[in-house]
Amino acid sequence: MDLTYTDEEEEFRARLREWLASVLPGLPPKPSPNDWPGRRAYDLGWQRRLYDAGYAGLHWPADAGGRGATPTQHLIFLEETEKAGAPYVGANFVGLLHAGPTIAAEGTPQQRARWLPPVLRGDEVWCQGFSEPDAGSDLAALRTRATRDGDHYVVSGSKIWTSHAEVADWCELLVRTDPSAPKHRGISWLAMPMDAPGITVRPLRTLAGSAEFAEMFLDDVRVPVANRVGEENDGWRVTMVTLSFERGTAFVGEVVACRRVLGELAAQARKNGRWDDAVLRRRLGRLNAEFRALWRLTQWNVSEAEQAGGVPGTGGSVFKLRYSHARQELFDAAAEVLGVAGALDTDQEWTLDRLSSLSYTIAAGTSQIQHNIVAERILGLPKDRPGQRPKDLQKGGR
Amino acid sequence: MRFQLTDDQRALRDGVRDLLAGRFDRDALRTAVDTPGHLDRALWRALGDAGFFALCLPEADGGVGLGLPEAVLVFEEAGRVLLPGPLVATHLAAGTVPGAATGEAVVTAPAGELLPWRDASDVVQGDATGAVPLASVDPLTPLHKLPGPHAPRSPQAVLLTAAEQLGSATRTCELAVQYAREREQFGQPIGAFQAVKHLCAQMLVRAELARAAVYAAAVTADPVETAAAELLADEAAVRNARDCVQVHGGMGFTWEADVHLHLKRAWVRAGTGRTARETEEELAAAL
């Protein structure tokens, strides 16, 4: 067990810090949360700077245009950029963390050449067309149909929770290509151009008031067969490749940010007199233990991934379960620090964060689904088989 | 950075697990429960021979010369099997109290307002004036209560106790999962029901978070990390034992099931040293 970094890793960190210090003061102020074109321009502008400095696609394999960095180097990158207050990956999230790595792992040479460089350069934005109104956590129940017509698929259906749909150039789309196959088979992974005729995007307003994501309606949209990544009807396996990337690295920077917020809460409480409240103090002390441990768990998981050749392990589900709830507790504590009026004021950043934190136990697999994953895949408990229960149980309660 | 067990550390952990499986199995545990206050001196010597107490003593002084991370792994194993005795105090007395390192002497020390295993120990390190016997909730830990103000425990004592709590939390999670896979109700193992499944998943999450904190504190020896480890390990041990009772249902409430022994020991360990309130205050002050 070793928590010291190698000379090489420390050198990487020092160079990164130096670069961040030189580039951050020149950045324009962050855009308003609801201005999509503004946010796109801002986020891609940051991606372009990363690209020019050689930090784009740090964790991507070198033959896909990335830096082939180790998981520890990626951890350092996320830690330092967050500490320095650098912009978040933002509109480039799906391209950089989902679609890109999937295409790098599963795409043909032509597909890699077409789609990967624009993501790294910050020229094109991707969105994710996975979830449907009736297929959220039960993703394999999706119904959007794609039927072959010559060298095109004709796609009809609807998608939901599609972040950045309004400004995306491409969509990583899951479609059902064989309706007669069992639900996990018969799914294909397509890259759909967002300017194709037949696509309607309708923004969805979140409970925090922001337009984070959208509904997407697909009406006979023609997608070239050449845009399919992986074999026809093999999309579920390709999707699992995508999701393992999502859970592996998505929250690293956020834990660093939460630890910073915790320090700010203590400073604010000392300033406004709330620090005299022993119950609040103890809550903040407990959160200090939690977020320190979550950061150590992150380092543990990254080290484990490094030993396993870069593949994220099951520790991601354990982490996400605790982190998503701890984040909600953190911003509940922030509301206490702000006091009654402050906690109800949506001009306060912490109030908006408190509202947004409600999504963490739902997005990327609800806590209930994560509990099942931990119990079944890590602890080896049997699967629930509702269809095979005794008849008297199924009738129970009616 | 490689925050994982090294091959040597894995081998050490596995070796201690084998030793304890051979010397302190379930029969030995129940025998110990049936003979309150009696400390098995032959077992204590065997632990001494295996280097349990001399682990962190420099090789020049006849010890094994390992560090806090290795000690944490060893005490985690002790916590798994509910090994009785003043293990932490004797371990920390190696090199200062004659015979402690080899397991010839049993050494105890005050922990907060409590003094465990006074009558069975050869040496009490610290002031035990005015100690009165207490009817201990844990049949495996005889206790005396001390009057007056108490000296704080050393960071090593705090961390090794947290490591025992971690071992217990991991073990009760395993016991619950094992029972949930075997016990059938309504035509299927109870572990297939989400209500039970989710209890088990939460037990693992608690144990793994505590593990990250305990191991990190062992590597850094930082006081705030140690406080975090103490808080999370106490909570994991107590709450996992309670959930383990719940998963076992009526059987969990009987004396025959081992899980109540884990809960009672977890309570005693959490009660020796700082209270959760004091630990939380320290963690808040560090913000």
XYZ file of C-alpha atoms in Angstrom:
685
model
C 0.000 0.000 0.000
C 1.565 3.208 -1.157
C 0.059 6.672 -1.451
C 3.170 8.439 -2.679
C 3.431 9.305 -6.349
C 6.368 8.314 -8.531
C 8.828 10.948 -9.754
C 7.298 10.623 -13.205
C 3.799 11.205 -11.827
C 4.959 14.203 -9.781
C 6.631 15.655 -12.862
C 3.404 15.207 -14.826
C 1.537 17.009 -12.027
C 4.025 19.870 -11.890
C 3.895 20.458 -15.665
C 0.092 20.363 -15.599
C -0.081 22.876 -12.723
C 2.262 25.201 -14.551
C 0.146 25.036 -17.692
C -3.124 25.557 -15.778
C -1.668 28.610 -14.041
C -0.694 30.063 -17.414
C -3.947 29.396 -19.270
C -6.754 29.858 -16.700
C -6.429 33.623 -16.094
C -7.080 34.231 -19.816
C -10.366 32.313 -19.962
C -13.681 34.172 -20.388
C -16.165 34.000 -17.473
C -18.393 30.918 -17.341
C -21.601 31.095 -19.465
C -25.105 31.263 -18.053
C -26.412 27.748 -17.346
C -29.347 27.930 -19.739
C -27.602 29.344 -22.778
C -26.869 26.240 -24.831
C -24.954 27.802 -27.768
C -22.927 29.827 -25.274
C -22.152 26.786 -23.193
C -21.205 24.740 -26.245
C -18.811 27.427 -27.450
C -17.283 27.782 -23.991
C -16.838 24.064 -23.356
C -15.413 23.354 -26.796
C -13.104 26.350 -26.470
C -11.656 24.737 -23.347
C -11.361 21.384 -25.135
C -9.422 23.122 -27.935
C -6.967 24.538 -25.411
C -6.489 21.091 -23.905
C -5.931 19.716 -27.402
C -3.367 22.350 -28.329
C -1.483 21.722 -25.075
C -1.497 17.949 -25.584
C -3.926 17.123 -22.780
C -6.864 16.033 -24.962
C -8.020 12.455 -24.528
C -5.462 11.835 -21.837
C -6.832 8.391 -20.981
C -7.582 7.412 -24.576
C -5.231 4.881 -26.183
C -2.425 6.479 -28.202
C -3.555 4.792 -31.442
C -6.907 6.574 -31.065
C -5.229 9.964 -30.813
C -5.025 10.049 -27.034
C -2.058 10.189 -24.687
C -2.381 6.625 -23.397
C -1.946 7.949 -19.869
C -2.086 5.621 -16.890
C -5.182 5.686 -14.659
C -3.062 7.433 -12.003
C -2.072 10.186 -14.452
C -5.743 10.597 -15.372
C -6.558 10.826 -11.650
C -3.924 13.541 -11.232
C -5.326 15.402 -14.260
C -8.875 15.380 -12.848
C -7.632 16.332 -9.367
C -5.478 19.237 -10.534
C -7.943 20.691 -13.052
C -10.655 20.687 -10.375
C -8.345 22.214 -7.759
C -7.334 24.946 -10.185
C -10.983 25.752 -10.949
C -10.638 24.770 -14.608
C -13.827 24.269 -16.662
C -15.636 20.963 -16.469
C -15.671 18.700 -19.524
C -19.270 19.918 -20.042
C -20.794 19.598 -23.500
C -17.983 17.289 -24.578
C -18.830 14.770 -21.835
C -20.492 12.108 -23.966
C -17.958 12.341 -26.781
C -14.917 12.254 -24.561
C -16.065 9.788 -21.899
C -18.609 7.547 -23.678
C -18.818 7.588 -27.443
C -15.105 8.214 -28.058
C -13.795 5.350 -25.919
C -16.474 3.050 -27.352
C -15.540 3.880 -30.951
C -11.850 3.565 -30.048
C -12.498 0.079 -28.684
C -15.077 -1.216 -31.171
C -14.975 0.977 -34.308
C -13.452 0.231 -37.723
C -10.368 2.214 -38.806
C -12.628 4.403 -40.984
C -15.008 5.076 -38.082
C -12.144 5.934 -35.752
C -10.650 8.310 -38.336
C -14.017 10.022 -38.943
C -15.272 10.506 -35.406
C -12.406 10.522 -32.919
C -10.279 13.531 -34.001
C -13.204 16.029 -33.927
C -14.034 14.992 -30.348
C -10.434 15.487 -29.228
C -10.124 18.842 -31.066
C -13.432 20.088 -29.648
C -15.065 20.432 -33.081
C -18.053 18.148 -32.555
C -20.436 17.419 -29.678
C -22.081 14.064 -28.991
C -25.227 13.234 -27.086
C -26.431 9.928 -25.697
C -29.592 8.269 -27.033
C -29.847 5.342 -24.649
C -32.769 5.886 -22.242
C -36.395 5.804 -23.342
C -39.575 6.734 -21.451
C -40.215 3.033 -20.743
C -36.571 1.940 -20.661
C -34.567 3.888 -18.107
C -32.883 1.672 -15.552
C -34.212 -1.327 -17.504
C -32.247 -0.111 -20.506
C -32.535 -3.362 -22.481
C -36.304 -2.868 -22.669
C -35.787 -0.096 -25.256
C -38.196 -0.047 -28.217
C -36.833 2.446 -30.753
C -36.904 0.475 -34.033
C -34.406 0.475 -36.875
C -35.332 -1.384 -40.055
C -33.008 -1.925 -42.997
C -33.745 -0.104 -46.262
C -30.832 -0.745 -48.623
C -27.690 0.768 -47.127
C -29.653 2.731 -44.529
C -31.489 2.036 -41.289
C -34.843 3.761 -40.914
C -35.235 4.689 -37.249
C -38.462 5.502 -35.371
C -39.116 5.932 -31.660
C -38.280 8.296 -28.858
C -35.470 8.912 -26.391
C -35.362 10.800 -23.112
C -32.812 12.398 -20.700
C -30.698 13.288 -23.724
C -28.175 15.834 -22.413
C -26.844 18.384 -24.932
C -29.295 17.182 -27.611
C -29.957 20.777 -28.648
C -26.349 21.470 -29.582
C -25.070 17.982 -30.459
C -23.665 17.022 -33.854
C -23.887 13.277 -33.266
C -25.889 10.913 -31.122
C -24.740 7.515 -29.845
C -28.043 5.779 -30.426
C -29.252 2.381 -29.239
C -31.890 0.866 -31.489
C -33.707 -2.434 -31.739
C -32.712 -4.128 -34.995
C -34.311 -7.521 -34.230
C -37.627 -7.239 -32.356
C -38.028 -11.034 -32.216
C -34.751 -11.626 -30.338
C -34.495 -11.760 -26.497
C -34.348 -8.230 -25.145
C -30.568 -8.040 -24.553
C -29.923 -9.311 -28.059
C -31.334 -7.585 -31.106
C -29.935 -4.172 -30.124
C -27.469 -2.197 -32.277
C -25.279 0.868 -31.593
C -25.517 3.629 -34.233
C -23.895 7.008 -34.721
C -26.769 9.250 -35.803
C -26.118 12.701 -37.335
C -28.284 15.182 -35.427
C -29.057 17.218 -38.582
C -30.845 14.285 -40.249
C -34.489 14.947 -41.206
C -37.093 13.491 -38.846
C -35.406 14.401 -35.532
C -37.378 16.602 -33.121
C -35.740 17.770 -29.881
C -37.896 19.095 -27.042
C -36.066 20.510 -24.001
C -37.017 19.197 -20.551
C -36.793 21.578 -17.625
C -35.304 20.068 -14.463
C -36.556 20.670 -10.915
C -33.545 22.968 -10.540
C -35.036 25.161 -13.279
C -32.333 24.448 -15.832
C -32.723 22.805 -19.228
C -30.161 20.040 -18.697
C -31.568 17.523 -21.079
C -34.241 16.879 -23.677
C -36.721 14.459 -25.149
C -35.940 13.353 -28.675
C -38.502 12.091 -31.169
C -37.315 10.065 -34.164
C -39.636 9.812 -37.162
C -38.271 7.687 -40.034
C -34.748 9.031 -39.566
C -32.339 7.571 -42.150
C -28.965 6.497 -40.715
C -26.331 4.888 -42.979
C -25.595 1.243 -42.136
C -21.914 2.275 -42.245
C -22.598 4.265 -39.033
C -23.180 1.113 -37.016
C -20.395 0.455 -34.489
C -19.977 -3.249 -33.786
C -22.021 -6.019 -35.385
C -25.749 -5.820 -35.995
C -27.650 -7.007 -32.890
C -24.435 -6.901 -30.814
C -25.152 -3.421 -29.432
C -25.708 -4.526 -25.843
C -22.140 -5.750 -25.498
C -20.871 -2.526 -27.102
C -23.024 -0.570 -24.619
C -21.536 -2.385 -21.648
C -18.123 -1.232 -22.881
C -19.497 2.331 -22.817
C -20.986 2.061 -19.332
C -17.829 0.656 -17.779
C -16.089 3.873 -18.844
C -18.940 5.949 -17.425
C -18.740 4.459 -13.929
C -14.957 4.264 -13.898
C -14.008 7.908 -14.015
C -17.122 10.064 -13.942
C -16.909 11.256 -10.331
C -13.194 11.724 -9.638
C -13.166 15.489 -10.097
C -16.403 15.847 -8.180
C -15.015 14.305 -4.993
C -12.223 16.864 -5.079
C -14.837 19.579 -5.577
C -16.938 18.298 -2.666
C -13.924 18.434 -0.359
C -13.350 22.040 -1.429
C -17.020 22.892 -0.790
C -16.786 21.316 2.674
C -13.893 23.620 3.528
C -15.898 26.598 2.221
C -18.901 25.565 4.350
C -16.747 25.523 7.487
C -15.258 28.927 6.649
C -18.703 30.401 5.962
C -20.134 28.930 9.192
C -17.281 30.405 11.212
C -17.996 33.776 9.591
C -21.768 33.869 10.033
C -22.043 32.424 13.530
C -23.469 29.040 12.540
C -20.253 27.354 13.795
C -21.561 27.703 17.367
C -24.160 25.049 16.554
C -22.602 21.800 17.805
C -25.014 19.624 15.833
C -24.063 21.349 12.584
C -20.360 21.189 13.465
C -20.611 17.460 14.057
C -22.406 16.976 10.748
C -19.579 18.755 8.960
C -17.034 16.658 10.879
C -18.774 13.460 9.799
C -18.835 14.665 6.175
C -15.106 15.331 6.442
C -14.601 11.651 7.324
C -16.896 10.543 4.489
C -15.317 12.611 1.742
C -11.775 11.793 2.856
C -12.691 8.108 2.711
C -14.409 8.538 -0.669
C -11.237 10.141 -2.021
C -9.164 7.221 -0.656
C -11.656 4.775 -2.175
C -11.171 6.544 -5.513
C -7.412 6.085 -5.227
C -7.958 2.435 -4.303
C -10.219 1.853 -7.323
C -7.831 3.636 -9.685
C -4.902 1.567 -8.387
C -6.956 -1.573 -8.847
C -7.812 -0.568 -12.412
C -4.144 0.110 -13.098
C -3.234 -3.395 -11.962
C -6.036 -4.839 -14.094
C -4.695 -3.148 -17.240
C -6.862 -0.033 -17.146
C -10.238 -1.771 -16.897
C -12.506 -0.159 -14.272
C -13.630 -2.725 -11.680
C -16.852 -3.264 -9.761
C -15.658 -0.839 -7.067
C -17.339 1.897 -9.116
C -20.793 0.787 -7.973
C -19.729 0.727 -4.303
C -18.302 4.204 -4.733
C -21.302 5.642 -6.582
C -23.753 4.335 -4.001
C -22.128 6.160 -1.111
C -20.987 9.206 -3.057
C -24.398 10.069 -4.502
C -25.970 10.111 -1.031
C -23.024 11.876 0.623
C -23.285 14.631 -1.999
C -26.928 15.190 -1.072
C -26.000 15.299 2.630
C -23.244 17.812 1.848
C -25.620 20.300 0.222
C -28.251 19.724 2.923
C -25.533 20.808 5.365
C -24.813 23.782 3.084
C -28.453 24.826 3.472
C -27.991 24.790 7.258
C -24.899 26.935 6.959
C -26.762 29.439 4.787
C -29.633 29.692 7.267
C -33.334 29.686 6.460
C -33.518 32.582 3.988
C -30.240 31.688 2.319
C -31.271 28.070 1.865
C -34.404 29.161 -0.023
C -32.591 31.599 -2.333
C -31.946 30.174 -5.785
C -29.406 32.924 -6.440
C -27.134 30.985 -4.081
C -24.856 28.549 -5.869
C -25.185 26.036 -3.000
C -28.992 26.093 -3.321
C -28.742 25.218 -7.018
C -26.215 22.492 -6.162
C -28.615 21.164 -3.526
C -31.378 20.918 -6.109
C -29.067 19.316 -8.684
C -27.805 16.791 -6.145
C -31.199 15.068 -6.261
C -30.276 13.649 -9.676
C -27.218 11.813 -8.372
C -29.120 8.902 -6.844
C -31.073 8.514 -10.111
C -28.694 9.182 -13.023
C -26.247 6.546 -14.343
C -28.217 3.785 -12.606
C -30.477 4.531 -9.613
C -29.300 3.670 -6.110
C -31.791 0.816 -6.119
C -30.237 -0.636 -9.287
C -26.744 -0.069 -7.866
C -27.727 -1.990 -4.729
C -28.807 -4.886 -6.950
C -25.528 -4.719 -8.901
C -23.458 -4.762 -5.696
C -25.529 -7.564 -4.154
C -25.641 -9.781 -7.244
C -22.318 -9.163 -9.007
C -20.033 -8.567 -6.016
C -21.699 -10.445 -3.156
C -23.103 -13.217 -5.371
C -26.669 -13.080 -4.068
C -29.288 -14.738 -6.312
C -31.269 -12.726 -8.851
C -34.855 -11.850 -8.103
C -37.071 -13.902 -10.428
C -40.546 -12.421 -10.173
C -41.893 -14.615 -12.985
C -40.949 -17.784 -11.132
C -42.503 -17.002 -7.769
C -45.286 -19.189 -6.452
C -48.698 -18.191 -7.788
C -50.135 -17.256 -4.386
C -47.372 -14.683 -3.967
C -48.032 -13.068 -7.325
C -51.687 -12.661 -6.389
C -50.830 -11.324 -2.955
C -52.329 -7.973 -2.079
C -54.832 -7.807 -4.902
C 0.919 5.539 -6.363
C -0.155 1.947 -5.820
C -2.820 1.924 -3.118
C -3.238 -1.865 -3.136
C -1.901 -4.671 -0.983
C 1.575 -5.803 -2.004
C 2.245 -9.508 -2.531
C 4.005 -9.621 0.842
C 1.046 -7.981 2.546
C -1.354 -10.474 0.974
C 0.840 -13.332 2.100
C 0.977 -11.917 5.633
C -2.813 -11.536 5.766
C -3.385 -15.056 4.442
C -0.835 -16.494 6.873
C -2.506 -14.862 9.876
C -5.923 -16.014 8.632
C -4.642 -19.611 8.411
C -3.026 -19.408 11.836
C -6.223 -18.129 13.443
C -8.378 -20.687 11.610
C -6.184 -23.391 13.134
C -5.796 -21.930 16.631
C -9.060 -20.079 17.181
C -11.885 -21.765 15.278
C -15.565 -21.581 16.137
C -15.271 -24.263 18.861
C -12.512 -22.260 20.540
C -14.674 -19.138 20.274
C -17.609 -20.833 22.006
C -15.317 -22.291 24.660
C -14.035 -18.803 25.362
C -17.616 -17.533 25.636
C -18.397 -20.302 28.140
C -15.389 -19.445 30.352
C -15.742 -15.708 30.986
C -12.627 -13.873 32.078
C -10.332 -16.776 31.224
C -7.545 -15.946 28.797
C -6.020 -18.856 26.857
C -2.310 -18.459 27.664
C -1.260 -21.204 25.242
C -2.976 -19.316 22.416
C -1.325 -16.081 23.597
C 2.094 -17.770 23.401
C 1.290 -19.146 19.966
C 0.415 -15.640 18.804
C 3.714 -14.445 20.266
C 5.637 -17.202 18.492
C 3.993 -16.202 15.198
C 5.181 -12.604 15.639
C 1.742 -11.125 16.317
C 3.005 -8.851 19.109
C 6.549 -8.234 17.790
C 5.372 -7.310 14.275
C 6.363 -3.636 14.473
C 9.372 -4.078 16.765
C 12.655 -3.371 14.902
C 14.574 -6.467 13.838
C 17.557 -5.282 15.916
C 15.338 -5.618 19.007
C 14.217 -9.119 18.049
C 11.050 -8.011 16.259
C 9.711 -8.520 12.729
C 10.395 -4.914 11.730
C 7.180 -4.252 9.806
C 5.045 -1.115 9.898
C 1.576 0.153 10.718
C -0.019 -1.020 7.415
C 1.018 -4.606 8.172
C -0.179 -4.321 11.792
C -3.548 -3.076 10.519
C -3.916 -6.141 8.277
C -3.102 -8.466 11.183
C -5.552 -6.772 13.572
C -8.219 -6.864 10.876
C -7.880 -10.659 10.914
C -8.111 -10.693 14.725
C -11.321 -8.668 14.444
C -12.789 -11.100 11.909
C -12.614 -14.039 14.320
C -13.319 -12.079 17.544
C -9.938 -13.033 18.999
C -10.173 -12.169 22.733
C -7.667 -10.422 24.993
C -5.900 -7.054 25.337
C -4.321 -7.477 21.900
C -3.726 -3.805 21.117
C -2.148 -2.956 24.488
C 0.160 -5.990 24.428
C 1.177 -5.275 20.823
C 2.029 -1.668 21.673
C 3.934 -2.755 24.807
C 6.309 -4.965 22.793
C 9.834 -3.667 23.363
C 8.974 -1.791 26.559
C 7.353 -4.446 28.752
C 9.488 -7.602 29.117
C 7.780 -10.671 27.677
C 5.121 -8.727 25.767
C 6.753 -9.264 22.372
C 6.952 -13.040 22.776
C 3.495 -13.530 24.263
C 4.852 -14.504 27.683
C 3.326 -11.422 29.279
C -0.239 -10.172 28.890
C -0.377 -6.369 29.007
C -3.438 -4.191 29.312
C -3.900 -0.411 29.419
C -6.756 1.992 30.152
C -8.827 2.935 27.108
C -10.869 5.992 27.965
C -12.791 5.285 31.142
C -12.550 1.518 30.629
C -9.885 -1.026 31.470
C -10.278 -4.386 29.701
C -8.911 -7.718 30.934
C -7.418 -6.351 34.184
C -7.593 -9.557 36.195
C -6.142 -11.799 33.493
C -3.247 -9.449 32.676
C 0.277 -9.497 34.091
C 0.936 -5.793 33.630
C -1.328 -2.740 33.595
C 0.281 0.143 31.720
C -1.031 3.412 33.105
C -2.997 4.428 36.161
C -5.629 1.867 37.233
C -6.260 3.342 40.691
C -9.858 3.019 41.812
C -10.882 0.606 39.025
C -14.147 -1.163 39.800
C -15.502 -4.214 37.954
C -18.236 -3.694 35.407
C -20.671 -6.372 34.180
C -19.459 -6.244 30.578
C -22.015 -6.540 27.778
C -19.427 -8.535 25.804
C -18.895 -12.023 27.285
C -15.443 -12.016 25.660
C -14.234 -8.710 27.164
C -14.162 -8.356 30.958
C -14.157 -4.666 31.913
C -13.292 -2.391 34.827
C -14.480 1.202 35.045
C -11.952 3.911 35.948
C -12.682 7.107 37.883
C -11.453 10.567 36.970
C -10.021 12.136 33.823
C -8.517 9.912 31.148
C -5.388 10.255 29.067
C -6.085 10.063 25.313
C -5.185 6.800 23.577
C -2.232 6.773 21.231
C -3.012 7.151 17.500
C -1.680 3.600 16.975
C -4.079 2.206 19.569
C -6.970 4.041 17.922
C -6.043 2.765 14.466
C -5.460 -0.869 15.474
C -8.834 -0.899 17.221
C -10.385 0.536 14.053
C -8.727 -2.289 12.112
C -10.393 -4.840 14.403
C -13.721 -3.092 13.812
C -13.105 -3.301 10.050
C -12.458 -7.035 10.295
C -15.663 -7.531 12.250
C -17.675 -5.398 9.784
C -16.350 -7.446 6.862
C -17.097 -10.703 8.649
C -20.699 -9.841 9.572
C -21.285 -8.827 5.944
C -20.025 -12.259 4.851
C -22.153 -14.027 7.479
C -25.270 -12.154 6.354
C -24.612 -12.925 2.673
C -23.964 -16.599 3.423
C -27.200 -16.888 5.401
C -29.197 -14.990 2.751
C -28.004 -17.432 0.076
C -28.941 -20.528 2.068
C -32.097 -19.624 3.963
C -35.221 -20.172 1.856
C -38.608 -18.548 2.391
C -41.520 -18.124 -0.021
C -39.909 -20.654 -2.340
C -36.560 -18.921 -2.887
C -33.421 -17.878 -1.000
C -34.171 -14.732 0.998
C -31.156 -13.105 -0.660
C -33.175 -12.895 -3.878
C -35.534 -10.405 -2.234
C -34.475 -6.837 -2.796
C -35.257 -5.811 0.771
C -32.622 -8.287 2.018
C -30.297 -7.764 -0.940
C -30.143 -4.031 -0.343
C -29.317 -4.506 3.362
C -26.377 -6.697 2.328
C -25.197 -4.207 -0.312
C -25.234 -1.406 2.257
C -23.137 -3.553 4.585
C -20.496 -3.973 1.890
C -20.497 -0.250 1.102
C -19.979 0.604 4.798
C -17.154 -1.925 5.140
C -15.383 -0.821 1.941
C -15.558 2.875 2.857
C -14.129 2.046 6.287
C -11.420 -0.075 4.647
C -10.283 2.805 2.425
C -10.139 5.080 5.492
C -8.317 2.590 7.751
C -5.715 1.606 5.150
C -5.092 5.253 4.207
C -4.605 6.190 7.863
C -2.177 3.293 8.255
C -0.119 4.546 5.308
C -0.171 8.253 6.188
C -0.299 8.020 10.038
C -2.113 11.350 9.803
C -4.238 12.244 12.874
C -7.224 13.490 10.864
C -7.148 10.408 8.623
C -6.995 8.312 11.795
C -10.038 10.100 13.227
C -11.933 9.458 9.978
C -10.930 5.790 10.112
C -12.086 5.492 13.731
C -15.470 7.066 13.042
C -16.224 5.052 9.911
C -14.906 1.735 11.260
C -16.905 2.023 14.500
C -20.011 2.787 12.489
C -19.401 -0.050 10.021
C -18.824 -2.624 12.782
C -21.883 -1.661 14.833
C -24.321 -1.127 11.986
C -23.189 -4.185 10.021
C -23.622 -6.376 13.094
C -27.123 -5.003 13.619
C -28.032 -5.589 9.955
C -26.551 -9.085 10.191
C -28.894 -9.827 13.128
C -31.774 -8.540 11.003
C -30.886 -10.740 8.012
C -30.699 -13.770 10.324
C -34.208 -13.030 11.576
C -35.241 -14.829 14.776
C -32.076 -16.939 14.695
C -30.025 -13.747 14.858
C -31.651 -12.914 18.190
C -30.496 -16.168 19.807
C -27.336 -16.808 21.831
C -26.452 -19.685 19.448
C -25.779 -17.452 16.453
C -22.356 -15.749 16.639
C -23.524 -12.389 15.366
C -24.482 -10.978 18.781
C -20.854 -11.493 19.836
C -19.766 -9.250 16.960
C -22.278 -6.568 17.932
C -21.314 -6.599 21.611
C -17.576 -6.477 20.872
C -18.178 -3.669 18.365
C -20.003 -1.710 21.054
C -17.171 -2.277 23.547
C -14.489 -1.246 21.044
C -16.483 1.848 20.054
C -16.802 2.664 23.761
C -13.090 2.467 24.491
C -11.398 5.762 23.712
C -13.023 8.821 22.244
C -16.760 9.080 21.789
C -18.142 9.573 18.282
C -18.979 13.122 19.328
C -15.368 13.904 20.224
C -14.127 12.355 16.979
C -16.609 14.359 14.911
C -15.550 17.545 16.712
C -11.912 16.816 15.875
C -12.814 16.209 12.237
C -14.792 19.460 12.169
C -11.925 21.408 13.737
C -9.660 20.146 10.952
C -11.838 21.757 8.269
